[in-house]
Amino acid sequence: MNTKKDQKMNRREFFLNGARALGLTALGGLVWSAYVDEVTASSLLLRPPGALDEKEFLKSCIKCGMCVEACPYDTLKLAKPGDNKPLGTPYFVPRDIPCYMCPDIPCVPVCPTDALDEKKVTKNNKLDIKEASMGVAVIDQSSCIAFWGIQCDACYRACPLLGEAITIEYTKNERTGKHAFLKPVVHTDVCTGCGLCEKACVTKKAAIFVLPKEVALGKAGDYYIKGWDKKDEQRLQKATNKINKTKISERKAVDSLNDLGGILDE
Amino acid sequence: MNNLIFKHRFLIARRITQVTIMFLYFAANAWGFNFLMGNLSSSKILNTIPLSDPYAVLQMLAAGAVLSADVLGGVFIIILFYMFFGGRAFCSYVCPVNMITDLSNYIRRKFGFNKIQKRQPASRNIRYYVLALSLIISFIMGYAAFEFISPVAMIQRGIIFGLGFGWAAILIIFLFDLFVLKNGWCGHICPIGGFYSLIGRFSFIRVHHNHENCTACMKCKEVCPESQVLFMITKDSLPVTSGECTNCGRCVEVCDDEALNFSIKNYKRK
Ligand code: SF4
Ligand code: SF4
Ligand code: SF4
Ligand code: SF4
Ligand code: SF4
């Protein structure tokens, strides 16, 4: 009698404990997943040269910090608790220390996981830092003093790809009538996102700053073709076309336009 | 004095290796002294021999990352090494958190906290659940899940690259072990310890108990961070076969009756 009752209690306890453990695990798992989702979501972050696309990068980077150690300029940092960035992953803040675009790119080959991929910064079988695509510089025209008409070319001079990634555009200053604007223009296909311009900018808070490319750039889509660009136009050769036949397109365009509600019948 | 050193020979060896390894990592970052580059997640010895944390890589695999040859080679070396020396030798000889939790444990013993609460309310298997859960979440989320919360990684990275808020992780583990659960973090929760327990089952180096010499003083069980692995004390002459033993050698040191010692696993008797 007593043993039977004990058995019942034991079984109940067993199930209760099991359910409790399961519930706790599920709860822990949910909180944990939510946290991982949260910390990996921050997208305003500049990665070292050659970094894979953010999602793949976060998968691959083992957070060893060898890229950080390899950088001779102390550009790269590993995200610490409190930095509000995916914990342990390398990043840089150009206004503090930009990437100086070392020709031998020491930070990339040391990466053991290929999260920094040599292929992405290789051209003609040679490491080429100009291939780096860490981000792209964006100019805020309302705070750039060159757009006010004050002469400044600090960013232009600081750019390691001077005359390629940033050029100066001359326009007439209609307000004074006798001065010129010397406006900096960023060429997004050349800019590597090193941030030397952002570091050099003379304004209190930089008027030119580097953003990740996915954040800063738009995308026109495949369906626009630059007719003035021979290469771009070649895309037309492979193009297929699809014709939609509807009732209205059976007739000539003029006829169907003139047909106000079936007058021209026959 | 000599006796004091002898009585702490493994403890001293452990502290020396722990501190030296962290110092070498730190030196590589601070002064470019590249004997040991990187950190406990992945490193390189003399710029050639790769080492990688197999548990981190396992999570990366679950998350669907493409693994490079360097990392796979590094994992291979580490697994082989710890299979031989007892997986949790990592815990007692390398992991810096071990110094924090040992301190908690020491204070507990000195102030008699352990006497108040005899039975520990939590299961030591939690670490295996955390281990499994980390792999499931890595698979679902597509990121190495434990690597984003690991206080172990936070602390060792903190020592090498600067701490940030990492001191909070140190404090939490210290207080948790001191006031909430004896050997709470390392003995119950840490999935790295869990992972190395699984590898450690195959290790050759074992603590061996000779029950003829044992006087049942229980000093070894008192000092062992994984006292459940010493179930044979006073009863049987058996080696400690559980992978949960950290091979720290504290039990060997405190035993005054030569009932415990390290031995190479004898594969013939099974
Ligand atoms: S290219 Fe040079 S400066 Fe730039 S992050 Fe790499 S090592 Fe540092
Ligand atoms: S070297 Fe590679 S794996 Fe290591 S922190 Fe840098 S990007 Fe991550
Ligand atoms: S340095 Fe700054 S203020 Fe000067 S031209 Fe460049 S963006 Fe404008
Ligand atoms: S159990 Fe975890 S935290 Fe403790 S020593 Fe081992 S790896 Fe380090
Ligand atoms: S059995 Fe001995 S060597 Fe193993 S963990 Fe316990 S005290 Fe350390």
XYZ file of C-alpha atoms and ligand atoms in Angstrom:
576
model
C 0.000 0.000 0.000
C 2.658 2.392 1.089
C 5.040 1.362 -1.691
C 2.308 1.827 -4.267
C 1.712 5.348 -3.075
C 5.438 5.982 -3.138
C 5.671 4.725 -6.682
C 2.881 7.031 -7.730
C 4.604 9.962 -6.083
C 7.866 9.036 -7.742
C 6.322 8.837 -11.134
C 4.583 12.147 -10.677
C 7.789 13.712 -9.498
C 9.619 12.250 -12.459
C 7.221 13.766 -14.963
C 7.097 17.050 -13.121
C 10.892 17.283 -13.083
C 11.071 16.324 -16.734
C 8.547 18.965 -17.693
C 10.352 21.514 -15.581
C 13.681 20.776 -17.241
C 12.099 20.893 -20.670
C 10.389 24.197 -19.923
C 13.580 25.731 -18.583
C 15.541 24.549 -21.592
C 12.984 25.949 -24.006
C 12.918 29.243 -22.134
C 16.699 29.446 -22.048
C 16.870 28.585 -25.727
C 14.402 31.319 -26.617
C 16.173 34.016 -24.631
C 19.483 32.861 -26.015
C 18.267 32.909 -29.642
C 16.708 36.319 -29.176
C 19.980 37.608 -27.781
C 22.034 36.177 -30.659
C 19.576 37.714 -33.104
C 19.915 41.059 -31.367
C 23.708 41.200 -31.227
C 24.189 40.040 -34.799
C 21.737 42.583 -36.164
C 23.905 45.687 -35.877
C 24.752 46.611 -39.446
C 26.531 49.961 -39.084
C 29.854 48.324 -38.668
C 33.031 48.402 -40.753
C 34.908 45.126 -41.151
C 38.586 44.636 -42.058
C 39.614 44.397 -45.728
C 38.582 41.242 -47.543
C 35.781 40.423 -45.082
C 33.057 38.130 -46.353
C 29.515 39.456 -46.557
C 28.319 40.244 -43.046
C 26.186 37.133 -42.591
C 28.894 34.779 -43.805
C 31.490 36.759 -41.902
C 29.670 36.295 -38.611
C 29.401 32.590 -39.326
C 33.093 32.154 -40.112
C 34.986 34.541 -37.836
C 36.220 32.552 -34.832
C 37.015 35.792 -32.931
C 40.681 35.031 -32.522
C 41.875 38.614 -32.975
C 44.827 37.673 -35.160
C 43.800 40.306 -37.712
C 43.824 42.843 -34.876
C 47.326 41.811 -33.877
C 48.583 41.907 -37.448
C 47.489 45.497 -38.092
C 50.491 47.787 -37.608
C 48.312 50.867 -37.092
C 46.041 49.472 -34.359
C 43.150 50.150 -36.693
C 41.215 47.013 -35.894
C 39.488 46.373 -32.580
C 37.739 43.294 -31.219
C 34.270 44.128 -29.961
C 34.269 44.043 -26.158
C 31.273 43.651 -23.904
C 29.699 47.099 -23.757
C 30.690 48.071 -27.306
C 27.259 47.075 -28.576
C 28.673 45.143 -31.487
C 28.727 41.412 -32.211
C 30.947 40.303 -29.350
C 34.530 39.416 -30.173
C 34.412 40.323 -33.869
C 36.880 42.780 -35.462
C 35.801 46.235 -36.649
C 37.234 49.711 -37.024
C 36.109 53.275 -36.464
C 37.711 55.492 -39.146
C 37.344 58.747 -37.241
C 39.520 57.216 -34.495
C 41.948 55.201 -36.608
C 41.279 54.624 -40.303
C 42.685 51.776 -42.369
C 45.943 52.924 -43.910
C 45.622 50.509 -46.819
C 48.898 48.625 -46.385
C 50.040 47.307 -49.781
C 50.827 43.885 -48.265
C 47.530 43.801 -46.281
C 48.961 41.983 -43.238
C 45.562 41.616 -41.588
C 44.119 39.312 -44.235
C 46.465 36.312 -44.685
C 46.650 35.661 -40.916
C 42.935 34.976 -40.657
C 42.691 31.237 -39.936
C 39.049 30.873 -40.950
C 39.108 32.788 -44.229
C 36.470 35.110 -42.811
C 38.912 37.605 -44.290
C 39.256 36.184 -47.740
C 42.461 36.749 -49.707
C 40.541 36.199 -52.935
C 38.513 39.304 -52.269
C 41.613 41.499 -52.240
C 43.552 39.793 -55.000
C 43.920 41.064 -58.530
C 46.108 39.449 -61.190
C 47.312 36.931 -58.600
C 48.628 39.666 -56.352
C 47.271 41.117 -53.151
C 45.845 44.488 -54.050
C 44.393 46.674 -51.333
C 42.572 48.752 -53.958
C 40.200 45.823 -54.308
C 39.146 46.190 -50.674
C 35.537 47.028 -50.123
C 35.203 47.862 -46.465
C 32.557 50.479 -47.046
C 31.997 53.638 -49.009
C 32.411 57.308 -48.167
C 29.310 59.463 -48.139
C 29.322 63.259 -48.073
C 26.799 65.279 -46.137
C 26.513 68.292 -48.429
C 24.825 70.409 -45.810
C 27.794 70.333 -43.436
C 30.692 70.029 -45.904
C 32.143 73.537 -46.005
C 33.282 73.080 -49.618
C 29.612 73.059 -50.537
C 29.268 76.359 -48.673
C 31.926 77.864 -50.910
C 34.740 77.784 -48.385
C 37.858 76.250 -49.827
C 38.627 72.850 -48.339
C 40.076 69.777 -49.935
C 41.293 67.950 -46.837
C 39.445 64.764 -47.683
C 40.528 64.859 -51.300
C 44.177 65.229 -50.275
C 43.937 62.523 -47.630
C 42.518 59.914 -49.971
C 45.092 57.264 -50.892
C 43.327 56.949 -54.239
C 43.586 60.673 -54.820
C 41.858 61.733 -57.970
C 40.226 58.328 -58.376
C 38.001 57.721 -55.357
C 37.456 61.425 -54.671
C 37.584 64.047 -57.400
C 36.898 67.742 -57.219
C 34.068 69.194 -59.200
C 34.309 72.903 -60.132
C 31.111 74.874 -60.377
C 30.360 78.552 -60.370
C 29.258 80.144 -57.126
C 26.188 82.055 -58.200
C 25.802 83.706 -54.786
C 29.048 85.670 -55.049
C 29.185 85.624 -58.805
C 32.957 85.595 -58.865
C 33.990 82.519 -56.888
C 34.018 78.815 -57.567
C 32.840 75.831 -55.605
C 35.409 73.053 -55.317
C 33.121 70.236 -54.384
C 34.422 66.783 -53.472
C 32.721 63.883 -55.244
C 33.085 60.265 -54.136
C 33.229 57.570 -56.795
C 31.591 54.656 -55.118
C 33.029 52.027 -57.441
C 36.616 53.009 -56.562
C 36.304 54.019 -52.902
C 37.567 51.250 -50.599
C 36.045 52.653 -47.447
C 39.375 53.073 -45.660
C 38.134 56.198 -43.914
C 41.256 58.349 -44.309
C 38.954 61.101 -45.626
C 36.705 60.803 -42.615
C 39.730 61.059 -40.331
C 41.008 64.131 -42.213
C 37.724 66.028 -42.464
C 38.016 69.430 -40.827
C 34.451 69.807 -39.601
C 33.583 69.187 -35.971
C 31.738 65.998 -36.793
C 32.982 64.591 -40.085
C 31.013 65.754 -43.116
C 32.366 62.786 -45.040
C 32.037 59.390 -43.424
C 32.269 55.749 -44.314
C 29.230 53.513 -44.220
C 28.943 49.827 -45.061
C 28.157 49.496 -48.747
C 24.862 47.693 -48.196
C 23.731 50.611 -46.052
C 24.985 53.480 -48.185
C 24.294 52.352 -51.728
C 21.129 51.847 -53.704
C 20.602 49.375 -56.491
C 19.170 50.219 -59.886
C 18.281 46.672 -60.888
C 19.086 44.692 -64.025
C 16.295 46.165 -66.079
C 18.021 49.522 -66.687
C 20.704 49.507 -69.344
C 23.225 52.240 -69.990
C 22.846 52.741 -73.708
C 25.999 54.864 -73.820
C 28.080 52.099 -72.318
C 29.125 49.475 -74.901
C 29.710 46.817 -72.251
C 26.434 47.418 -70.534
C 24.590 47.299 -73.811
C 25.996 43.875 -74.579
C 23.661 42.576 -71.924
C 20.908 43.105 -74.475
C 22.338 40.386 -76.688
C 21.512 37.732 -74.185
C 18.165 39.286 -73.377
C 15.005 37.378 -74.097
C 11.698 39.072 -74.688
C 8.288 38.037 -73.757
C 5.203 39.439 -75.479
C 1.914 39.630 -73.697
C -1.026 39.374 -76.043
C -4.202 40.758 -74.639
C -7.468 41.492 -76.369
C -6.636 45.138 -76.840
C -3.229 44.449 -78.395
C -4.745 42.408 -81.195
C -5.470 45.646 -83.033
C -3.155 48.441 -84.070
C -2.209 50.828 -81.289
C -3.866 53.835 -82.965
C -7.087 51.981 -83.459
C -7.322 50.803 -79.927
C -6.517 54.306 -78.635
C -9.236 55.831 -80.810
C -11.723 53.258 -79.880
C -13.766 54.976 -77.189
C -15.842 52.104 -76.019
C -16.350 49.926 -79.070
C -17.382 52.532 -81.700
C -14.949 51.228 -84.297
C -16.433 47.822 -84.393
C -15.621 45.403 -87.133
C 58.726 24.923 2.958
C 59.793 22.204 0.560
C 56.918 20.178 1.782
C 54.553 23.063 1.117
C 55.724 23.239 -2.470
C 55.482 19.490 -2.841
C 51.971 19.563 -1.449
C 51.013 22.084 -4.114
C 53.171 20.908 -6.981
C 50.329 20.494 -9.491
C 48.596 23.648 -8.363
C 51.798 25.608 -8.900
C 52.353 23.995 -12.293
C 48.780 24.838 -13.277
C 49.017 28.461 -12.239
C 52.321 28.815 -14.050
C 50.920 27.392 -17.314
C 47.698 29.388 -17.054
C 49.481 32.650 -16.435
C 52.216 31.961 -18.993
C 49.767 31.136 -21.763
C 47.736 34.283 -21.110
C 50.931 36.310 -20.895
C 52.181 34.978 -24.235
C 48.884 35.859 -25.909
C 48.993 39.271 -24.307
C 52.608 39.797 -25.399
C 51.732 38.903 -28.973
C 49.032 41.547 -29.026
C 50.825 44.236 -27.052
C 54.420 43.919 -28.232
C 54.206 41.721 -31.304
C 56.093 38.930 -29.560
C 54.661 36.268 -31.821
C 55.429 33.064 -30.014
C 51.750 32.409 -29.421
C 49.407 34.575 -31.497
C 45.645 34.845 -31.276
C 43.627 33.582 -28.327
C 41.947 30.466 -26.999
C 39.483 30.423 -29.901
C 42.215 30.073 -32.444
C 45.938 30.653 -32.313
C 49.200 30.078 -34.027
C 52.465 28.917 -32.485
C 55.547 30.576 -33.995
C 53.416 31.706 -36.921
C 53.153 28.143 -38.219
C 51.350 25.582 -36.070
C 47.608 26.302 -35.992
C 45.434 25.594 -32.958
C 41.668 25.940 -32.858
C 38.983 25.426 -30.258
C 37.094 22.308 -31.384
C 33.901 23.304 -29.572
C 33.780 26.708 -31.303
C 34.398 25.011 -34.635
C 31.659 22.466 -33.918
C 29.243 25.362 -33.470
C 30.475 26.970 -36.672
C 29.866 23.688 -38.452
C 26.332 23.541 -37.064
C 25.832 27.129 -38.192
C 26.817 26.139 -41.716
C 30.193 27.859 -42.055
C 32.735 26.676 -44.598
C 35.756 25.510 -42.645
C 39.253 26.336 -43.804
C 42.137 23.851 -43.796
C 43.923 25.923 -41.162
C 41.072 25.594 -38.720
C 40.577 21.893 -39.344
C 44.274 21.262 -38.790
C 44.139 23.290 -35.586
C 41.161 21.354 -34.311
C 42.833 18.060 -35.095
C 45.926 18.981 -33.079
C 43.908 20.160 -30.076
C 41.645 17.121 -29.996
C 44.565 14.726 -30.257
C 46.405 16.564 -27.504
C 43.527 16.516 -25.044
C 42.538 12.963 -25.841
C 45.947 11.994 -24.569
C 46.194 14.315 -21.576
C 42.630 14.222 -20.358
C 40.196 16.657 -21.937
C 39.632 18.777 -18.912
C 43.326 19.382 -18.470
C 42.251 22.371 -20.555
C 40.152 23.528 -17.605
C 42.785 23.056 -14.936
C 45.888 24.057 -16.895
C 44.753 26.600 -19.502
C 41.371 28.243 -18.918
C 41.750 31.494 -16.941
C 38.234 31.184 -15.506
C 39.513 28.265 -13.488
C 41.501 30.716 -11.344
C 38.344 32.653 -10.556
C 36.237 29.612 -9.691
C 39.060 28.067 -7.668
C 39.211 31.254 -5.648
C 35.479 31.076 -4.942
C 35.876 27.485 -3.929
C 38.831 28.300 -1.687
C 36.886 31.022 0.108
C 33.945 28.662 0.476
C 36.141 26.076 2.147
C 37.954 28.576 4.377
C 34.737 30.148 5.635
C 32.835 26.910 5.883
C 30.111 27.811 3.364
C 30.073 24.233 2.201
C 28.955 23.026 5.615
C 25.756 25.054 5.458
C 24.481 23.557 2.251
C 25.487 19.954 1.893
C 23.439 18.823 -1.066
C 23.810 20.771 -4.284
C 20.425 21.493 -5.821
C 21.525 21.400 -9.461
C 22.506 18.604 -11.771
C 25.996 18.370 -13.151
C 24.503 17.304 -16.451
C 23.273 20.828 -17.193
C 26.541 21.378 -19.080
C 25.601 18.688 -21.580
C 22.183 20.274 -22.090
C 23.815 23.659 -22.638
C 26.195 21.964 -25.071
C 23.349 20.383 -27.043
C 21.293 23.563 -26.915
C 24.201 25.638 -28.216
C 24.485 23.387 -31.254
C 20.740 23.487 -31.910
C 20.645 27.280 -31.654
C 23.745 27.589 -33.849
C 21.989 25.454 -36.432
C 18.764 27.463 -36.304
C 20.282 30.939 -36.103
C 23.205 30.311 -38.436
C 25.780 31.700 -35.990
C 28.045 30.037 -33.442
C 25.657 30.669 -30.552
C 27.758 30.102 -27.450
C 30.579 32.234 -28.821
C 28.361 35.311 -28.492
C 27.637 34.782 -24.798
C 30.633 32.804 -23.575
C 32.006 34.449 -20.429
C 35.076 32.263 -20.841
C 35.820 33.813 -24.229
C 34.925 37.262 -22.885
C 37.350 36.975 -19.987
C 40.293 35.514 -21.883
C 39.807 38.001 -24.714
C 39.526 40.695 -22.084
C 42.905 39.750 -20.646
C 44.494 39.875 -24.114
C 42.682 42.720 -25.887
C 41.197 44.818 -23.094
C 38.330 44.058 -20.804
C 35.478 46.491 -21.548
C 32.533 45.359 -19.466
C 34.151 41.929 -19.240
C 34.864 42.484 -15.544
C 31.138 41.995 -14.990
C 31.431 38.455 -16.352
C 34.275 37.775 -13.925
C 32.281 39.121 -11.015
C 29.129 37.202 -11.917
C 30.943 33.873 -12.136
C 32.835 34.588 -8.929
C 29.723 35.506 -6.952
C 27.638 32.721 -8.465
C 30.199 30.124 -7.414
C 30.681 31.739 -4.036
C 27.085 32.232 -2.934
C 24.755 30.289 -5.214
C 26.234 27.007 -6.265
C 29.456 25.289 -5.307
C 31.533 24.819 -8.463
C 28.520 26.306 -10.181
C 29.994 27.492 -13.432
C 32.748 24.961 -14.163
C 31.126 21.987 -12.501
C 27.580 22.417 -13.723
C 27.101 24.845 -16.593
C 30.143 25.497 -18.778
C 29.657 23.623 -22.070
C 33.363 23.901 -22.851
C 34.063 21.827 -19.776
C 31.252 19.529 -20.937
C 32.791 19.194 -24.347
C 36.221 18.392 -22.966
C 34.636 15.878 -20.567
C 33.421 13.978 -23.594
C 36.850 14.023 -25.228
C 38.557 13.215 -21.920
C 36.972 9.785 -21.671
C 39.664 8.439 -23.928
C 42.607 9.991 -22.134
C 45.588 7.927 -21.082
C 46.559 9.888 -18.024
C 44.399 8.995 -15.063
C 44.234 9.418 -11.337
C 44.436 6.012 -9.737
C 43.034 5.085 -6.336
C 44.610 2.415 -4.192
C 42.070 1.674 -1.505
C 44.474 -0.313 0.646
C 46.311 2.891 1.511
C 43.191 4.981 1.946
C 42.418 6.063 5.513
C 39.040 7.560 4.618
C 40.065 11.083 5.623
C 38.019 12.448 2.674
C 40.434 15.278 2.032
C 40.429 14.417 -1.667
C 36.670 14.605 -1.970
C 36.648 17.858 -0.076
C 39.079 19.458 -2.489
C 37.968 17.898 -5.793
C 35.898 20.204 -7.992
C 34.164 17.185 -9.522
C 33.873 15.028 -6.421
C 31.395 12.652 -8.055
C 34.235 11.154 -10.102
C 35.864 9.966 -6.861
C 33.001 7.644 -5.972
C 35.462 4.740 -5.491
C 37.362 6.356 -2.627
C 37.617 3.987 0.372
C 35.747 1.329 -1.590
C 37.699 0.094 -4.575
C 41.079 0.283 -6.217
C 40.022 1.845 -9.475
C 41.226 4.541 -11.808
C 39.109 7.656 -12.258
C 37.607 6.983 -15.652
C 35.119 9.834 -15.899
C 36.008 12.514 -18.420
C 34.722 15.053 -15.908
C 37.918 14.730 -13.854
C 39.969 17.814 -14.660
C 43.301 16.051 -14.062
C 44.126 18.917 -11.743
C 45.900 16.604 -9.341
C 44.586 18.345 -6.220
C 43.426 15.007 -4.843
C 46.883 13.499 -5.364
C 48.469 16.432 -3.570
C 46.243 16.494 -0.530
C 46.327 12.764 0.038
C 48.735 12.091 2.926
C 48.497 8.333 2.622
C 49.612 7.786 -0.958
C 46.273 6.354 -1.892
C 46.064 8.463 -5.022
C 48.440 8.965 -7.875
C 48.585 9.622 -11.590
C 49.056 6.618 -13.801
C 48.946 5.802 -17.470
C 45.683 4.142 -18.292
C 46.008 0.410 -18.407
C 44.148 -0.763 -21.453
C 44.570 -4.477 -20.743
C 42.289 -4.665 -17.754
C 38.778 -3.992 -18.848
S 45.155 47.133 -44.499
Fe 46.725 47.689 -42.987
S 45.862 49.448 -41.889
Fe 44.189 48.505 -43.008
S 43.274 47.136 -41.461
Fe 44.712 45.903 -42.657
S 46.608 45.980 -41.531
Fe 45.311 47.633 -40.712
S 41.608 36.886 -37.949
Fe 39.733 36.207 -38.967
S 38.779 34.809 -37.489
Fe 40.312 35.994 -36.367
S 39.147 37.720 -35.546
Fe 40.035 38.408 -37.493
S 38.398 37.991 -38.971
Fe 37.902 36.827 -37.143
S 37.359 67.485 -45.549
Fe 35.233 67.521 -44.900
S 34.626 69.654 -45.060
Fe 36.497 69.470 -46.246
S 35.834 69.052 -48.331
Fe 36.129 67.047 -47.384
S 34.094 66.518 -46.547
Fe 34.083 68.710 -46.991
S 34.646 24.358 -16.950
Fe 34.657 25.981 -18.457
S 35.146 27.824 -17.367
Fe 35.666 26.111 -16.030
S 37.782 25.767 -16.361
Fe 36.673 24.425 -17.765
S 36.448 25.597 -19.653
Fe 37.054 27.016 -18.056
S 39.646 13.589 -9.191
Fe 41.514 14.633 -8.576
S 42.438 15.244 -10.483
Fe 40.325 14.773 -10.935
S 39.254 16.704 -10.734
Fe 39.119 15.704 -8.770
S 40.823 16.523 -7.616
Fe 41.225 16.981 -9.751
